[in-house]
């Protein structure tokens, strides 16, 4: 009985760890995508000023 509980606990911890890692990765990629879009937008604005 104890082995089953330990296995369930370990697998639960691994699942939570994987979920946290996935959420962190997605959060980082989303943040970097937003920052990239903002930097592109500022570059385009600078281009417009240069063209005008």
Short mmCIF file of N, CA, C and O in Angstrom, two decimals, residues 13-45:
data_model
loop_
_atom_site.label_atom_id
_atom_site.label_comp_id
_atom_site.label_asym_id
_atom_site.label_seq_id
_atom_site.Cartn_x
_atom_site.Cartn_y
_atom_site.Cartn_z
N UNK A 13 4.29 14.77 -8.26
CA UNK A 13 5.32 15.81 -8.18
C UNK A 13 5.94 16.03 -9.56
O UNK A 13 6.16 17.16 -9.98
N UNK A 14 6.20 14.93 -10.28
CA UNK A 14 6.78 15.05 -11.62
C UNK A 14 5.83 15.78 -12.56
O UNK A 14 6.25 16.63 -13.35
N UNK A 15 4.52 15.45 -12.47
CA UNK A 15 3.54 16.11 -13.31
C UNK A 15 3.48 17.59 -13.01
O UNK A 15 3.45 18.43 -13.91
N UNK A 16 3.49 17.94 -11.73
CA UNK A 16 3.45 19.36 -11.34
C UNK A 16 4.71 20.06 -11.82
O UNK A 16 4.65 21.17 -12.36
N UNK A 17 5.86 19.39 -11.67
CA UNK A 17 7.13 19.97 -12.13
C UNK A 17 7.12 20.20 -13.62
O UNK A 17 7.53 21.25 -14.11
N UNK A 18 6.61 19.23 -14.38
CA UNK A 18 6.53 19.38 -15.83
C UNK A 18 5.58 20.52 -16.20
O UNK A 18 5.86 21.30 -17.10
N UNK A 19 4.46 20.60 -15.50
CA UNK A 19 3.51 21.67 -15.77
C UNK A 19 4.10 23.04 -15.50
O UNK A 19 3.94 23.97 -16.29
N UNK A 20 4.83 23.16 -14.38
CA UNK A 20 5.47 24.43 -14.05
C UNK A 20 6.53 24.78 -15.08
O UNK A 20 6.62 25.93 -15.53
N UNK A 21 7.31 23.78 -15.48
CA UNK A 21 8.35 24.02 -16.49
C UNK A 21 7.72 24.47 -17.81
O UNK A 21 8.20 25.40 -18.46
N UNK A 22 6.63 23.82 -18.20
CA UNK A 22 5.94 24.18 -19.44
C UNK A 22 5.38 25.59 -19.35
O UNK A 22 5.53 26.39 -20.28
N UNK A 23 4.75 25.91 -18.23
CA UNK A 23 4.19 27.25 -18.04
C UNK A 23 5.30 28.30 -18.08
O UNK A 23 5.13 29.36 -18.69
N UNK A 24 6.43 28.01 -17.43
CA UNK A 24 7.55 28.95 -17.41
C UNK A 24 8.09 29.15 -18.82
O UNK A 24 8.34 30.28 -19.24
N UNK A 25 8.24 28.06 -19.57
CA UNK A 25 8.75 28.15 -20.94
C UNK A 25 7.81 28.97 -21.81
O UNK A 25 8.23 29.86 -22.55
N UNK A 26 6.50 28.69 -21.69
CA UNK A 26 5.52 29.43 -22.48
C UNK A 26 5.50 30.90 -22.08
O UNK A 26 5.40 31.78 -22.94
N UNK A 27 5.63 31.17 -20.78
CA UNK A 27 5.65 32.55 -20.31
C UNK A 27 6.85 33.30 -20.86
O UNK A 27 6.73 34.43 -21.32
N UNK A 28 8.01 32.64 -20.84
CA UNK A 28 9.23 33.27 -21.34
C UNK A 28 9.12 33.52 -22.83
O UNK A 28 9.45 34.61 -23.31
N UNK A 29 8.63 32.54 -23.59
CA UNK A 29 8.52 32.71 -25.03
C UNK A 29 7.49 33.78 -25.37
O UNK A 29 7.70 34.58 -26.29
N UNK A 30 6.39 33.84 -24.62
CA UNK A 30 5.38 34.88 -24.85
C UNK A 30 5.96 36.25 -24.56
O UNK A 30 5.77 37.20 -25.33
N UNK A 31 6.70 36.37 -23.45
CA UNK A 31 7.31 37.65 -23.08
C UNK A 31 8.32 38.08 -24.14
O UNK A 31 8.33 39.23 -24.57
N UNK A 32 9.15 37.15 -24.59
CA UNK A 32 10.16 37.49 -25.60
C UNK A 32 9.49 37.87 -26.91
O UNK A 32 9.94 38.78 -27.61
N UNK A 33 8.38 37.20 -27.26
CA UNK A 33 7.66 37.54 -28.48
C UNK A 33 7.10 38.96 -28.40
O UNK A 33 7.18 39.73 -29.36
N UNK A 34 6.54 39.31 -27.23
CA UNK A 34 6.00 40.66 -27.05
C UNK A 34 7.12 41.69 -27.13
O UNK A 34 6.99 42.71 -27.80
N UNK A 35 8.23 41.42 -26.47
CA UNK A 35 9.36 42.35 -26.51
C UNK A 35 9.89 42.50 -27.93
O UNK A 35 10.22 43.60 -28.38
N UNK A 36 9.97 41.38 -28.66
CA UNK A 36 10.43 41.41 -30.05
C UNK A 36 9.49 42.26 -30.91
O UNK A 36 9.92 43.08 -31.71
N UNK A 37 8.18 42.08 -30.72
CA UNK A 37 7.20 42.86 -31.48
C UNK A 37 7.34 44.34 -31.16
O UNK A 37 7.30 45.18 -32.06
N UNK A 38 7.53 44.67 -29.88
CA UNK A 38 7.69 46.07 -29.50
C UNK A 38 8.97 46.65 -30.09
O UNK A 38 8.96 47.79 -30.58
N UNK A 39 10.06 45.90 -30.07
CA UNK A 39 11.31 46.41 -30.63
C UNK A 39 11.17 46.59 -32.14
O UNK A 39 11.66 47.57 -32.71
N UNK A 40 10.47 45.67 -32.82
CA UNK A 40 10.23 45.82 -34.26
C UNK A 40 9.41 47.07 -34.53
O UNK A 40 9.69 47.82 -35.46
N UNK A 41 8.40 47.31 -33.72
CA UNK A 41 7.54 48.47 -33.89
C UNK A 41 8.34 49.76 -33.74
O UNK A 41 8.19 50.69 -34.53
N UNK A 42 9.21 49.82 -32.73
CA UNK A 42 10.02 51.03 -32.54
C UNK A 42 10.97 51.21 -33.72
O UNK A 42 11.19 52.33 -34.18
N UNK A 43 11.53 50.12 -34.25
CA UNK A 43 12.42 50.21 -35.42
C UNK A 43 11.65 50.74 -36.62
O UNK A 43 12.14 51.59 -37.35
N UNK A 44 10.42 50.26 -36.82
CA UNK A 44 9.60 50.72 -37.95
C UNK A 44 9.30 52.21 -37.79
O UNK A 44 9.35 52.97 -38.75
N UNK A 45 9.01 52.66 -36.55
CA UNK A 45 8.75 54.08 -36.30
C UNK A 45 9.99 54.90 -36.64
O UNK A 45 9.90 55.96 -37.27
#
